[in-house]
Coordinates of C-alpha atoms in Angstrom, one line a residue:
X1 CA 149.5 99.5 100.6
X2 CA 148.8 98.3 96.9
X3 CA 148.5 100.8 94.1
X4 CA 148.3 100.5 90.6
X5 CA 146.3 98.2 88.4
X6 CA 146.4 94.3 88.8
X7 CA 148.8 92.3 86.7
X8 CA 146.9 90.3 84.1
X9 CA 147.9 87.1 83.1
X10 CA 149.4 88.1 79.5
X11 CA 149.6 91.8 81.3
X12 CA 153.8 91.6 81.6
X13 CA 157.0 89.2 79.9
X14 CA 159.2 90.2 82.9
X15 CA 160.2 91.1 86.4
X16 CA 161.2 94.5 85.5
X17 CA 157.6 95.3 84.4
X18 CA 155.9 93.8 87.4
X19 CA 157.9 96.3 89.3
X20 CA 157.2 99.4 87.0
X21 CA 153.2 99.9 87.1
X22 CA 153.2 103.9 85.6
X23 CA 156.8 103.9 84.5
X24 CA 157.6 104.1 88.4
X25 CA 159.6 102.0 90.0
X26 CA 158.4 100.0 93.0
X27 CA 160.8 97.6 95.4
X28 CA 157.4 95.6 96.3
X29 CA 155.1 93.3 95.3
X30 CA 151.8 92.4 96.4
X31 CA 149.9 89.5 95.8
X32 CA 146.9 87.4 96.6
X33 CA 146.4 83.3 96.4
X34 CA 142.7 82.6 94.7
X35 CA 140.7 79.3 94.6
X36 CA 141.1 79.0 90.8
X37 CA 143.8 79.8 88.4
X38 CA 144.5 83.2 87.5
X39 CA 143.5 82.7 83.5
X40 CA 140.2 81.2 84.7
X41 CA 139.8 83.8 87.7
X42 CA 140.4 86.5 84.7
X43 CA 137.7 85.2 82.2
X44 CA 135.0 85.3 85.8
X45 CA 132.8 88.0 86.3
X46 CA 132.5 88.9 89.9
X47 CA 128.8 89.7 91.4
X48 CA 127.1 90.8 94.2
X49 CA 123.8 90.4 94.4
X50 CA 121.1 92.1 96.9
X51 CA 118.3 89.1 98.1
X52 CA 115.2 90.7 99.0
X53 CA 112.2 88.9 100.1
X54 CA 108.2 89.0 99.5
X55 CA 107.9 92.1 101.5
X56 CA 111.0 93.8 99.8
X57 CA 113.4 93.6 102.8
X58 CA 117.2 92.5 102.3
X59 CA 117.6 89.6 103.5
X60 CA 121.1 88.6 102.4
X61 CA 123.8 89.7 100.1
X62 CA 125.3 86.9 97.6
X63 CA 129.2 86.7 96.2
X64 CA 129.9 85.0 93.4
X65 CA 131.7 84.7 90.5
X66 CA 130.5 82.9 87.2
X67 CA 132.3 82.9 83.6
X68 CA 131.5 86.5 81.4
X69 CA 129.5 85.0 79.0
X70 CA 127.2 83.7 81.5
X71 CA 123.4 84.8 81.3
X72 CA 121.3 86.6 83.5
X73 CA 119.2 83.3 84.1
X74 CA 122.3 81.2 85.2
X75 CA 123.4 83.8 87.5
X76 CA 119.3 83.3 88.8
X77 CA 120.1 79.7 89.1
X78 CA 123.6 80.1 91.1
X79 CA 121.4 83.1 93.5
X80 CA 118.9 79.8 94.2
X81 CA 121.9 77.6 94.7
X82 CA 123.6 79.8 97.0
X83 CA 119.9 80.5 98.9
X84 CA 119.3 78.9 102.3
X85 CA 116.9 76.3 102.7
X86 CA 114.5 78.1 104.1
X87 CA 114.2 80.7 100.9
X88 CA 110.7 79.6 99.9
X89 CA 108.1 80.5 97.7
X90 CA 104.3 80.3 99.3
X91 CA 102.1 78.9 96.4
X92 CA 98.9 76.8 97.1
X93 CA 99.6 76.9 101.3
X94 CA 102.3 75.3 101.0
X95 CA 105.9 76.3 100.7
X96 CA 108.2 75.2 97.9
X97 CA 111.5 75.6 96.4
X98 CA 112.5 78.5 94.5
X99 CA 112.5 78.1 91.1
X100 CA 115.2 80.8 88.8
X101 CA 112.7 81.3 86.0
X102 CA 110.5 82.9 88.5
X103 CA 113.3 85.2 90.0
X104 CA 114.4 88.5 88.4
X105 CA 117.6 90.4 88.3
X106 CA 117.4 93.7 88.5
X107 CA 119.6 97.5 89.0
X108 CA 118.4 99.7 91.6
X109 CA 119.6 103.3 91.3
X110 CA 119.3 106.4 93.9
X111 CA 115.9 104.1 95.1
X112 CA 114.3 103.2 91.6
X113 CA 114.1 100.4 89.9
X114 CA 116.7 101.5 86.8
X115 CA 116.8 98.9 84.8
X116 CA 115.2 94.6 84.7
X117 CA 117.7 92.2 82.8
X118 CA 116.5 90.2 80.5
X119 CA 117.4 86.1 81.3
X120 CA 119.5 86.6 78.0
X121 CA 121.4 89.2 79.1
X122 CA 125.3 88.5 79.6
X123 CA 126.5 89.2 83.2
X124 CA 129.3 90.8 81.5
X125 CA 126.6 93.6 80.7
X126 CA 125.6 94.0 84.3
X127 CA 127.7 97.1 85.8
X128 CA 127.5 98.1 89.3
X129 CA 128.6 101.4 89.3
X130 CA 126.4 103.3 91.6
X131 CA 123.5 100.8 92.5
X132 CA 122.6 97.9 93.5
X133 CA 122.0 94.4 91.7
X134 CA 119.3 93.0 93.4
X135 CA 117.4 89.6 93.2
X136 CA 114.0 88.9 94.0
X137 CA 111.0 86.5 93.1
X138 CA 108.4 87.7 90.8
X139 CA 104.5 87.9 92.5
X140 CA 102.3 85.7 91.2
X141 CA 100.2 88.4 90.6
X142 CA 102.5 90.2 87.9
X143 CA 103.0 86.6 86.4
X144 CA 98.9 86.1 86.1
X145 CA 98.7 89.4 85.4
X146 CA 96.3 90.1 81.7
X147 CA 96.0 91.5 79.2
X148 CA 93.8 94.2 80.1
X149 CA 96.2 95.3 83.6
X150 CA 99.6 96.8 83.8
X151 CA 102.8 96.3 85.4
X152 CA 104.0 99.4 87.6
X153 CA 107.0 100.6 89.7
X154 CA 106.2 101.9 92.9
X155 CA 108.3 103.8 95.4
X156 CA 108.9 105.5 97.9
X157 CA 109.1 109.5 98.0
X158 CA 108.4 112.4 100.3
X159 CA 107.3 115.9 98.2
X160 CA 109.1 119.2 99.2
X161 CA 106.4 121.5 98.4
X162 CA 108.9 124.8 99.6
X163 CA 111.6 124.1 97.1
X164 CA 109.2 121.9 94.9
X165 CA 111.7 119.0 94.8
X166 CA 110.9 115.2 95.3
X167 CA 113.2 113.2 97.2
X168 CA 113.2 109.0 96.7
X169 CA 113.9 106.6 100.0
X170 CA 113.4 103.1 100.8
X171 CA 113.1 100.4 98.6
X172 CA 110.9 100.1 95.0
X173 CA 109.4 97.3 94.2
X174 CA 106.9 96.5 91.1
X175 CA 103.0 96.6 91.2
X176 CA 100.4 94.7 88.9
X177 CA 97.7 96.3 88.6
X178 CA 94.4 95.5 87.5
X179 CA 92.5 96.9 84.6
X180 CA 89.2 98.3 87.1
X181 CA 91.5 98.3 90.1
X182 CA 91.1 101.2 92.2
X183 CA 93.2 103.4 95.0
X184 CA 91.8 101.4 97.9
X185 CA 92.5 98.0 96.7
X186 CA 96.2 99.1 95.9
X187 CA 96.2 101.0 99.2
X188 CA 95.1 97.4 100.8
X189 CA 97.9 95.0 98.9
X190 CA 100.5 97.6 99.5
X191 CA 99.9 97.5 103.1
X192 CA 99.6 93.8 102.9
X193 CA 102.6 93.6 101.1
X194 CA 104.8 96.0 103.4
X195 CA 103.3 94.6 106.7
X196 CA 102.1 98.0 107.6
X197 CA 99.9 98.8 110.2
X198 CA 96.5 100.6 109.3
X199 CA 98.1 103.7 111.6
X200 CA 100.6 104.0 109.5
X201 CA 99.4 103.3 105.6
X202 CA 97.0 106.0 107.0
X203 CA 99.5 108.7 106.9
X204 CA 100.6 107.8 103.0
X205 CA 99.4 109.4 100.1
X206 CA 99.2 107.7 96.4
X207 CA 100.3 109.6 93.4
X208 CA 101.4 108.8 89.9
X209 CA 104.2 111.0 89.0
X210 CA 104.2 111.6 85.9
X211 CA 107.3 113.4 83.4
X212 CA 108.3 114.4 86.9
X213 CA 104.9 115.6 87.9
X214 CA 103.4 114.8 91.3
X215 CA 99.4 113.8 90.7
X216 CA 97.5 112.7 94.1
X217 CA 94.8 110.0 93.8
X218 CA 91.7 110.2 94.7
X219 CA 90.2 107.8 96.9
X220 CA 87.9 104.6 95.0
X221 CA 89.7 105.9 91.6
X222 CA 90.4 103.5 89.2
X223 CA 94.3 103.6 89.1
X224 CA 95.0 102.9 85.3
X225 CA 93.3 105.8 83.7
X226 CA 95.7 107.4 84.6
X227 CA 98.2 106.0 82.3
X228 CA 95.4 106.5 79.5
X229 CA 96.2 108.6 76.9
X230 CA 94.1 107.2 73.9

């Protein structure tokens, strides 16, 4: 099978190179036919990019390769390009087409939401090492969202109380929330959101956490004095 690094396109002068990767000496060859020249194949970023929908599900996962000094925004437009027909946004009743500026790019790591590109951010900057790159529109509410309200994450986690250790799962999404908005309103938009039953959005439990602490809410508490210091 192959081994060693691929050949780049100024990478050797000679046959005797090709077949000495690591000073060793190799009677083989491998090699692969692309879709574009090798200089312009070389100058491409590769990306794979994680769909998810409304209620934060993965719907699809995208290929595709676009030139390194590419933005973050015309990697948005290629993930609408790409998108099925039936990828809609539901504004006014009625559906209608994607549109990139209302789409974020963003890293999930170890289920949190690590990092939000910028549109102006270079492709070449986004590194999937660990996570996952994932694309998704942005709630109207976040993009209405004033002056006086915040923008959140939220995820998922289960609290080991014996060994004191929380452990993330799922998928995290971001959360506006309003500036007198309380625990049961959140508790309602989640579940509306999630497409959770009331059985089951009765067994979780909302906390802020904190510097890595764990602190419950209280049900009817406004939300956002929590993140009050002043």
């Amino acid at each position: 099978s192959p081994f060693g690094e691929l050949i780049k396109w100024h990478g050797v002068n000679t046959l005797q190179d090709m077949l000495m990767p690591f000073q060793v000496s190799t009677p083989k060859l491998f090699y692969e036919v692309l879709d574009m020249p090798l200089q312009e194949h070389e100058a491409n970023k590769a990306l794979k990019v994680s769909w998810h929908n409304s209620s934060v599900d993965e719907v699809q996962v995208l290929s595709f390769s676009l030139d390194k000094d590419s933005t973050v925004a015309q990697a948005l437009e290629e993930v609408v390009r790409l998108l099925p027909a039936q990828a809609t946004s539901q504004g006014g009743g009625m559906a209608q087409p994607l549109a990139p500026r209302r789409l974020r790019m963003v890293e999930v790591y170890n289920h949190r939401i690590r990092k939000i590109f910028a549109e102006t951010d270079r492709i070449d900057w986004v590194k999937k090492q660990f996570g996952t790159i994932r694309a998704e529109e942005i709630p109207s509410d976040e993009l209405e969202s004033g002056p006086d309200g915040m923008i959140v994450q939220a995820r998922h986690f289960y609290h080991d109380l014996e060994a004191n250790t929380k452990h993330n799962f799922g998928d995290p999404f971001m959360l506006a929330l309003g500036a007198e908005e309380t625990t049961d309103s959140v508790r309602n938009r989640v579940q509306a959101k999630l497409g959770l039953s009331g059985e089951e959005i009765a067994k979780w439990k909302l906390a802020v956490v904190l510097s890595g602490r764990v602190e419950y809410l209280e049900d009817g508490e406004i939300i956002k004095n929590r993140f009050d210091y002043t």
